[in-house]
Amino acid sequence: MHHWFPRATIIAAGVLLAVAAVIGQAPARPAPPRTPWGDPDLQGLWTNATVTPFERPAELAGKQVLTEAEAAEFERETLQARDADRRERGTEADVGRAYNQFWYERGTKVVATRQTSLVVDPPDGRVPSLTQEAQQGADARAAKRRGPAAGPEDRGLVERCILWPTAGPPMIPGGYNNNYQILQTPGHVVILIEMIHDVRIIPLDGRPSAPPAIRQWMGDSRGRWDGNTLVVTTTNFTGKTNFRGSGENLRLVERFTRVNSDAITYEFTVDDPTSFTRPWKAAIPMTKTEGPIFEYACHEGNYGMTNLLSGARAEEQNK
């Protein structure tokens, strides 16, 4: 009996600790829906519109997550500041607002995780510094855009209706058209992008990437399943894409995880040592939307480019 009591006590304590550990665990995430052929089902219409800034504002330095009250106040202040129906007639600020509020679709909520920035690594929520070479390239492009354009090639990709950050990859929320339709077949995932109406076709069959000589605006994507997460690796970007200063050596890894019937966690990691001083990562929740996806006929109505070039010619004549 002298030796039995301590042994029983130890066993009971161990059982209680094990039970407590199980009780304290977060509830298991339900298995995602499956396609008829067994892959996790990401299909549907999704939006990534949000008022959460891409990088953490200076006033939120050191704070990674907002409280519910702070998130509500941030939403109120942000929506008030972005209200394009505030008119200041005759001012440059009024002209700069361009459209009225009807045309914008920026989102009205902080992301569900209440992040203070979409960038989650580095911990300060800021995109790392560019390398010296990449910064020189960015400065040269900015200087060129400040001067009168000799032709469309002197303007940025957005103005030329070639590529928007909304389309990606990576897919970054913008002022409007933040909607995507995901479709799947046994060997591919297809993402229809509302902005500029691009389509990404991502093979899942293990084929190799395109040869290095083949460069594309949206890179060359290959996908695979890692459990319930779709992992998409994209290389072969053109050096003209310049996502946040990136170059042709950009290697982008995206992760799509369906967390419930109404949400996908979308994460991406940027790895480009010739352009950034370190890799970095962002997380952007995507939520179900009713749609539909509309055609964005950018080139057909790109009167802005015509006006930019005609304005440049008039500026030259007046010198």
GROMACS .gro file of C-alpha atoms in nm:
model
  319
    1MET     CA    1   0.000   0.000   0.000
    2HIS     CA    2   0.290   0.229   0.071
    3HIS     CA    3   0.397   0.221  -0.296
    4TRP     CA    4   0.048   0.189  -0.454
    5PHE     CA    5  -0.094   0.530  -0.361
    6PRO     CA    6   0.173   0.748  -0.525
    7ARG     CA    7   0.153   0.537  -0.843
    8ALA     CA    8  -0.228   0.570  -0.863
    9THR     CA    9  -0.202   0.942  -0.802
   10ILE     CA   10   0.044   0.982  -1.085
   11ILE     CA   11  -0.175   0.782  -1.326
   12ALA     CA   12  -0.487   0.982  -1.233
   13ALA     CA   13  -0.303   1.309  -1.274
   14GLY     CA   14  -0.183   1.201  -1.615
   15VAL     CA   15  -0.536   1.113  -1.724
   16LEU     CA   16  -0.668   1.449  -1.604
   17LEU     CA   17  -0.394   1.637  -1.790
   18ALA     CA   18  -0.471   1.445  -2.109
   19VAL     CA   19  -0.843   1.522  -2.080
   20ALA     CA   20  -0.770   1.889  -2.009
   21ALA     CA   21  -0.544   1.906  -2.313
   22VAL     CA   22  -0.819   1.764  -2.536
   23ILE     CA   23  -1.082   1.999  -2.392
   24GLY     CA   24  -0.850   2.298  -2.442
   25GLN     CA   25  -0.787   2.225  -2.809
   26ALA     CA   26  -0.956   2.436  -3.072
   27PRO     CA   27  -1.242   2.252  -3.241
   28ALA     CA   28  -1.132   2.057  -3.544
   29ARG     CA   29  -1.188   2.239  -3.873
   30PRO     CA   30  -1.462   2.063  -4.071
   31ALA     CA   31  -1.347   1.885  -4.383
   32PRO     CA   32  -1.395   2.102  -4.693
   33PRO     CA   33  -1.646   2.001  -4.957
   34ARG     CA   34  -1.509   1.773  -5.228
   35THR     CA   35  -1.543   1.766  -5.603
   36PRO     CA   36  -1.690   1.451  -5.760
   37TRP     CA   37  -1.333   1.332  -5.828
   38GLY     CA   38  -1.220   1.392  -5.467
   39ASP     CA   39  -1.026   1.720  -5.467
   40PRO     CA   40  -1.107   1.994  -5.213
   41ASP     CA   41  -1.378   2.210  -5.373
   42LEU     CA   42  -1.279   2.577  -5.409
   43GLN     CA   43  -1.539   2.653  -5.673
   44GLY     CA   44  -1.768   2.952  -5.659
   45LEU     CA   45  -1.773   3.330  -5.674
   46TRP     CA   46  -1.542   3.505  -5.430
   47THR     CA   47  -1.437   3.859  -5.336
   48ASN     CA   48  -1.132   3.989  -5.150
   49ALA     CA   49  -1.263   4.346  -5.108
   50THR     CA   50  -1.166   4.494  -4.770
   51VAL     CA   51  -1.076   4.821  -4.599
   52THR     CA   52  -0.773   4.656  -4.436
   53PRO     CA   53  -0.463   4.831  -4.578
   54PHE     CA   54  -0.203   4.632  -4.766
   55GLU     CA   55   0.075   4.762  -4.540
   56ARG     CA   56   0.035   4.861  -4.174
   57PRO     CA   57  -0.021   5.235  -4.126
   58ALA     CA   58   0.233   5.422  -3.913
   59GLU     CA   59  -0.032   5.500  -3.649
   60LEU     CA   60  -0.081   5.124  -3.595
   61ALA     CA   61   0.290   5.042  -3.568
   62GLY     CA   62   0.352   4.753  -3.330
   63LYS     CA   63  -0.012   4.641  -3.336
   64GLN     CA   64  -0.085   4.329  -3.540
   65VAL     CA   65  -0.454   4.275  -3.455
   66LEU     CA   66  -0.741   4.516  -3.380
   67THR     CA   67  -1.002   4.464  -3.113
   68GLU     CA   68  -1.363   4.450  -3.230
   69ALA     CA   69  -1.419   4.810  -3.116
   70GLU     CA   70  -1.100   4.929  -3.287
   71ALA     CA   71  -1.198   4.750  -3.610
   72ALA     CA   72  -1.541   4.918  -3.610
   73GLU     CA   73  -1.385   5.262  -3.560
   74PHE     CA   74  -1.121   5.197  -3.827
   75GLU     CA   75  -1.393   5.097  -4.074
   76ARG     CA   76  -1.594   5.412  -3.998
   77GLU     CA   77  -1.296   5.645  -4.038
   78THR     CA   78  -1.172   5.473  -4.353
   79LEU     CA   79  -1.510   5.479  -4.528
   80GLN     CA   80  -1.554   5.845  -4.439
   81ALA     CA   81  -1.210   5.934  -4.578
   82ARG     CA   82  -1.272   5.738  -4.899
   83ASP     CA   83  -1.616   5.885  -4.967
   84ALA     CA   84  -1.581   6.003  -5.327
   85ASP     CA   85  -1.915   6.185  -5.311
   86ARG     CA   86  -1.749   6.458  -5.103
   87ARG     CA   87  -1.708   6.732  -5.360
   88GLU     CA   88  -1.461   7.020  -5.345
   89ARG     CA   89  -1.542   7.185  -5.673
   90GLY     CA   90  -1.261   7.355  -5.857
   91THR     CA   91  -0.987   7.179  -5.662
   92GLU     CA   92  -0.722   6.934  -5.778
   93ALA     CA   93  -0.838   6.692  -5.505
   94ASP     CA   94  -1.187   6.691  -5.654
   95VAL     CA   95  -1.053   6.607  -6.000
   96GLY     CA   96  -0.831   6.338  -5.850
   97ARG     CA   97  -1.130   6.155  -5.706
   98ALA     CA   98  -1.239   6.084  -6.063
   99TYR     CA   99  -1.550   5.868  -6.017
  100ASN     CA  100  -1.822   5.919  -5.762
  101GLN     CA  101  -1.889   5.663  -5.493
  102PHE     CA  102  -2.127   5.455  -5.706
  103TRP     CA  103  -1.842   5.315  -5.913
  104TYR     CA  104  -1.620   5.198  -5.629
  105GLU     CA  105  -1.624   4.854  -5.468
  106ARG     CA  106  -1.348   4.880  -5.212
  107GLY     CA  107  -1.520   4.682  -4.939
  108THR     CA  108  -1.662   4.804  -4.612
  109LYS     CA  109  -1.506   4.574  -4.352
  110VAL     CA  110  -1.172   4.494  -4.199
  111VAL     CA  111  -1.076   4.133  -4.280
  112ALA     CA  112  -1.235   3.878  -4.046
  113THR     CA  113  -0.903   3.816  -3.870
  114ARG     CA  114  -0.888   4.190  -3.782
  115GLN     CA  115  -0.533   4.216  -3.916
  116THR     CA  116  -0.394   4.569  -3.923
  117SER     CA  117  -0.235   4.494  -4.260
  118LEU     CA  118  -0.262   4.231  -4.530
  119VAL     CA  119   0.115   4.189  -4.510
  120VAL     CA  120   0.176   3.952  -4.218
  121ASP     CA  121   0.548   3.888  -4.253
  122PRO     CA  122   0.771   4.076  -4.172
  123PRO     CA  123   0.599   4.126  -3.836
  124ASP     CA  124   0.592   4.505  -3.885
  125GLY     CA  125   0.339   4.458  -4.166
  126ARG     CA  126   0.553   4.641  -4.422
  127VAL     CA  127   0.696   4.524  -4.755
  128PRO     CA  128   1.074   4.481  -4.714
  129SER     CA  129   1.310   4.730  -4.874
  130LEU     CA  130   1.415   4.688  -5.233
  131THR     CA  131   1.771   4.595  -5.317
  132GLN     CA  132   1.985   4.877  -5.454
  133GLU     CA  133   1.949   4.749  -5.810
  134ALA     CA  134   1.571   4.712  -5.784
  135GLN     CA  135   1.534   5.057  -5.627
  136GLN     CA  136   1.726   5.215  -5.912
  137GLY     CA  137   1.492   5.046  -6.159
  138ALA     CA  138   1.184   5.164  -5.967
  139ASP     CA  139   1.316   5.521  -5.957
  140ALA     CA  140   1.383   5.516  -6.332
  141ARG     CA  141   1.030   5.394  -6.407
  142ALA     CA  142   0.877   5.658  -6.180
  143ALA     CA  143   1.082   5.935  -6.342
  144LYS     CA  144   0.971   5.822  -6.685
  145ARG     CA  145   0.604   5.831  -6.586
  146ARG     CA  146   0.639   6.185  -6.450
  147GLY     CA  147   0.739   6.317  -6.792
  148PRO     CA  148   0.522   6.350  -7.104
  149ALA     CA  149   0.464   6.011  -7.266
  150ALA     CA  150   0.599   5.964  -7.617
  151GLY     CA  151   0.377   5.660  -7.657
  152PRO     CA  152   0.169   5.409  -7.458
  153GLU     CA  153   0.486   5.217  -7.365
  154ASP     CA  154   0.588   5.506  -7.140
  155ARG     CA  155   0.283   5.460  -6.920
  156GLY     CA  156   0.221   5.194  -6.655
  157LEU     CA  157   0.054   4.858  -6.714
  158VAL     CA  158  -0.268   4.967  -6.541
  159GLU     CA  159  -0.312   5.271  -6.766
  160ARG     CA  160  -0.244   5.051  -7.068
  161CYS     CA  161  -0.510   4.797  -6.960
  162ILE     CA  162  -0.252   4.518  -6.961
  163LEU     CA  163  -0.240   4.406  -6.598
  164TRP     CA  164  -0.383   4.516  -6.264
  165PRO     CA  165  -0.270   4.403  -5.917
  166THR     CA  166  -0.626   4.274  -5.871
  167ALA     CA  167  -0.556   4.014  -6.138
  168GLY     CA  168  -0.212   3.921  -6.010
  169PRO     CA  169  -0.069   3.692  -5.930
  170PRO     CA  170  -0.069   3.773  -5.646
  171MET     CA  171  -0.432   3.887  -5.634
  172ILE     CA  172  -0.451   4.218  -5.443
  173PRO     CA  173  -0.780   4.398  -5.366
  174GLY     CA  174  -0.827   4.733  -5.538
  175GLY     CA  175  -1.086   5.004  -5.584
  176TYR     CA  176  -1.336   4.791  -5.772
  177ASN     CA  177  -1.386   4.460  -5.955
  178ASN     CA  178  -1.247   4.257  -5.665
  179ASN     CA  179  -1.434   3.946  -5.776
  180TYR     CA  180  -1.316   3.602  -5.888
  181GLN     CA  181  -1.477   3.283  -6.010
  182ILE     CA  182  -1.294   2.958  -5.938
  183LEU     CA  183  -1.369   2.651  -6.149
  184GLN     CA  184  -1.211   2.305  -6.131
  185THR     CA  185  -1.160   2.000  -6.351
  186PRO     CA  186  -0.972   1.682  -6.253
  187GLY     CA  187  -0.647   1.826  -6.391
  188HIS     CA  188  -0.682   2.203  -6.366
  189VAL     CA  189  -0.796   2.495  -6.152
  190VAL     CA  190  -0.925   2.797  -6.342
  191ILE     CA  191  -0.958   3.147  -6.196
  192LEU     CA  192  -1.173   3.395  -6.389
  193ILE     CA  193  -1.079   3.747  -6.280
  194GLU     CA  194  -1.330   4.027  -6.315
  195MET     CA  195  -1.067   4.302  -6.351
  196ILE     CA  196  -0.962   4.325  -6.719
  197HIS     CA  197  -1.133   3.986  -6.756
  198ASP     CA  198  -0.817   3.777  -6.729
  199VAL     CA  199  -0.823   3.399  -6.687
  200ARG     CA  200  -0.559   3.193  -6.507
  201ILE     CA  201  -0.544   2.824  -6.606
  202ILE     CA  202  -0.339   2.630  -6.350
  203PRO     CA  203  -0.235   2.271  -6.437
  204LEU     CA  204  -0.226   2.016  -6.155
  205ASP     CA  205  -0.069   1.727  -6.344
  206GLY     CA  206   0.293   1.780  -6.241
  207ARG     CA  207   0.412   1.911  -6.576
  208PRO     CA  208   0.735   2.118  -6.564
  209SER     CA  209   0.733   2.496  -6.588
  210ALA     CA  210   0.784   2.661  -6.924
  211PRO     CA  211   1.146   2.710  -7.040
  212PRO     CA  212   1.317   3.017  -6.887
  213ALA     CA  213   1.309   3.200  -7.221
  214ILE     CA  214   0.927   3.211  -7.212
  215ARG     CA  215   0.813   3.507  -7.000
  216GLN     CA  216   0.455   3.614  -6.936
  217TRP     CA  217   0.281   3.910  -6.771
  218MET     CA  218   0.114   3.678  -6.517
  219GLY     CA  219   0.398   3.426  -6.505
  220ASP     CA  220   0.369   3.051  -6.551
  221SER     CA  221   0.171   2.874  -6.276
  222ARG     CA  222   0.176   2.512  -6.159
  223GLY     CA  223  -0.049   2.377  -5.884
  224ARG     CA  224  -0.058   2.082  -5.644
  225TRP     CA  225  -0.261   1.976  -5.342
  226ASP     CA  226  -0.104   1.985  -4.997
  227GLY     CA  227  -0.378   1.819  -4.791
  228ASN     CA  228  -0.679   2.050  -4.823
  229THR     CA  229  -0.472   2.343  -4.952
  230LEU     CA  230  -0.410   2.429  -5.316
  231VAL     CA  231  -0.048   2.540  -5.353
  232VAL     CA  232   0.034   2.735  -5.670
  233THR     CA  233   0.392   2.820  -5.763
  234THR     CA  234   0.442   3.083  -6.033
  235THR     CA  235   0.767   3.167  -6.209
  236ASN     CA  236   0.868   3.299  -6.554
  237PHE     CA  237   0.740   3.651  -6.495
  238THR     CA  238   0.842   3.923  -6.736
  239GLY     CA  239   1.068   4.187  -6.585
  240LYS     CA  240   0.805   4.444  -6.683
  241THR     CA  241   0.545   4.315  -6.439
  242ASN     CA  242   0.717   4.480  -6.139
  243PHE     CA  243   0.491   4.372  -5.856
  244ARG     CA  244   0.593   4.610  -5.577
  245GLY     CA  245   0.930   4.639  -5.749
  246SER     CA  246   0.983   4.271  -5.830
  247GLY     CA  247   1.175   4.150  -6.134
  248GLU     CA  248   1.181   3.852  -6.367
  249ASN     CA  249   1.331   3.629  -6.095
  250LEU     CA  250   1.018   3.651  -5.881
  251ARG     CA  251   0.902   3.316  -5.743
  252LEU     CA  252   0.552   3.343  -5.602
  253VAL     CA  253   0.385   3.074  -5.390
  254GLU     CA  254   0.009   3.106  -5.331
  255ARG     CA  255  -0.198   2.894  -5.091
  256PHE     CA  256  -0.578   2.860  -5.116
  257THR     CA  257  -0.749   2.693  -4.819
  258ARG     CA  258  -1.127   2.669  -4.789
  259VAL     CA  259  -1.198   2.723  -4.421
  260ASN     CA  260  -1.579   2.701  -4.439
  261SER     CA  261  -1.864   2.726  -4.688
  262ASP     CA  262  -1.827   3.104  -4.713
  263ALA     CA  263  -1.453   3.169  -4.686
  264ILE     CA  264  -1.115   3.088  -4.841
  265THR     CA  265  -0.788   3.188  -4.679
  266TYR     CA  266  -0.561   3.316  -4.956
  267GLU     CA  267  -0.194   3.354  -4.869
  268PHE     CA  268   0.107   3.429  -5.084
  269THR     CA  269   0.482   3.443  -5.031
  270VAL     CA  270   0.707   3.662  -5.245
  271ASP     CA  271   1.060   3.531  -5.296
  272ASP     CA  272   1.280   3.747  -5.518
  273PRO     CA  273   1.630   3.797  -5.369
  274THR     CA  274   1.740   4.015  -5.659
  275SER     CA  275   1.460   4.263  -5.581
  276PHE     CA  276   1.379   4.241  -5.207
  277THR     CA  277   1.608   4.226  -4.907
  278ARG     CA  278   1.408   3.930  -4.769
  279PRO     CA  279   1.105   3.714  -4.860
  280TRP     CA  280   0.766   3.840  -4.741
  281LYS     CA  281   0.412   3.714  -4.700
  282ALA     CA  282   0.052   3.839  -4.707
  283ALA     CA  283  -0.281   3.683  -4.603
  284ILE     CA  284  -0.610   3.795  -4.760
  285PRO     CA  285  -0.939   3.624  -4.668
  286MET     CA  286  -1.178   3.573  -4.960
  287THR     CA  287  -1.553   3.555  -4.895
  288LYS     CA  288  -1.843   3.417  -5.094
  289THR     CA  289  -2.025   3.670  -5.313
  290GLU     CA  290  -2.336   3.643  -5.524
  291GLY     CA  291  -2.181   3.793  -5.834
  292PRO     CA  292  -2.222   3.784  -6.125
  293ILE     CA  293  -1.881   3.841  -6.281
  294PHE     CA  294  -1.904   4.130  -6.526
  295GLU     CA  295  -1.688   4.187  -6.832
  296TYR     CA  296  -1.438   4.467  -6.780
  297ALA     CA  297  -1.384   4.608  -7.129
  298CYS     CA  298  -1.080   4.819  -7.046
  299HIS     CA  299  -0.922   4.855  -7.391
  300GLU     CA  300  -1.246   4.933  -7.569
  301GLY     CA  301  -1.313   5.230  -7.344
  302ASN     CA  302  -0.959   5.339  -7.266
  303TYR     CA  303  -1.013   5.704  -7.353
  304GLY     CA  304  -0.781   5.797  -7.070
  305MET     CA  305  -0.479   5.678  -7.271
  306THR     CA  306  -0.585   5.884  -7.572
  307ASN     CA  307  -0.622   6.188  -7.351
  308LEU     CA  308  -0.286   6.130  -7.179
  309LEU     CA  309  -0.104   6.117  -7.511
  310SER     CA  310  -0.289   6.412  -7.665
  311GLY     CA  311  -0.221   6.611  -7.348
  312ALA     CA  312   0.149   6.527  -7.374
  313ARG     CA  313   0.158   6.651  -7.734
  314ALA     CA  314  -0.017   6.973  -7.634
  315GLU     CA  315   0.229   7.022  -7.351
  316GLU     CA  316   0.520   6.984  -7.591
  317GLN     CA  317   0.376   7.244  -7.829
  318ASN     CA  318   0.329   7.496  -7.549
  319LYS     CA  319   0.693   7.482  -7.436
   0.00000   0.00000   0.00000
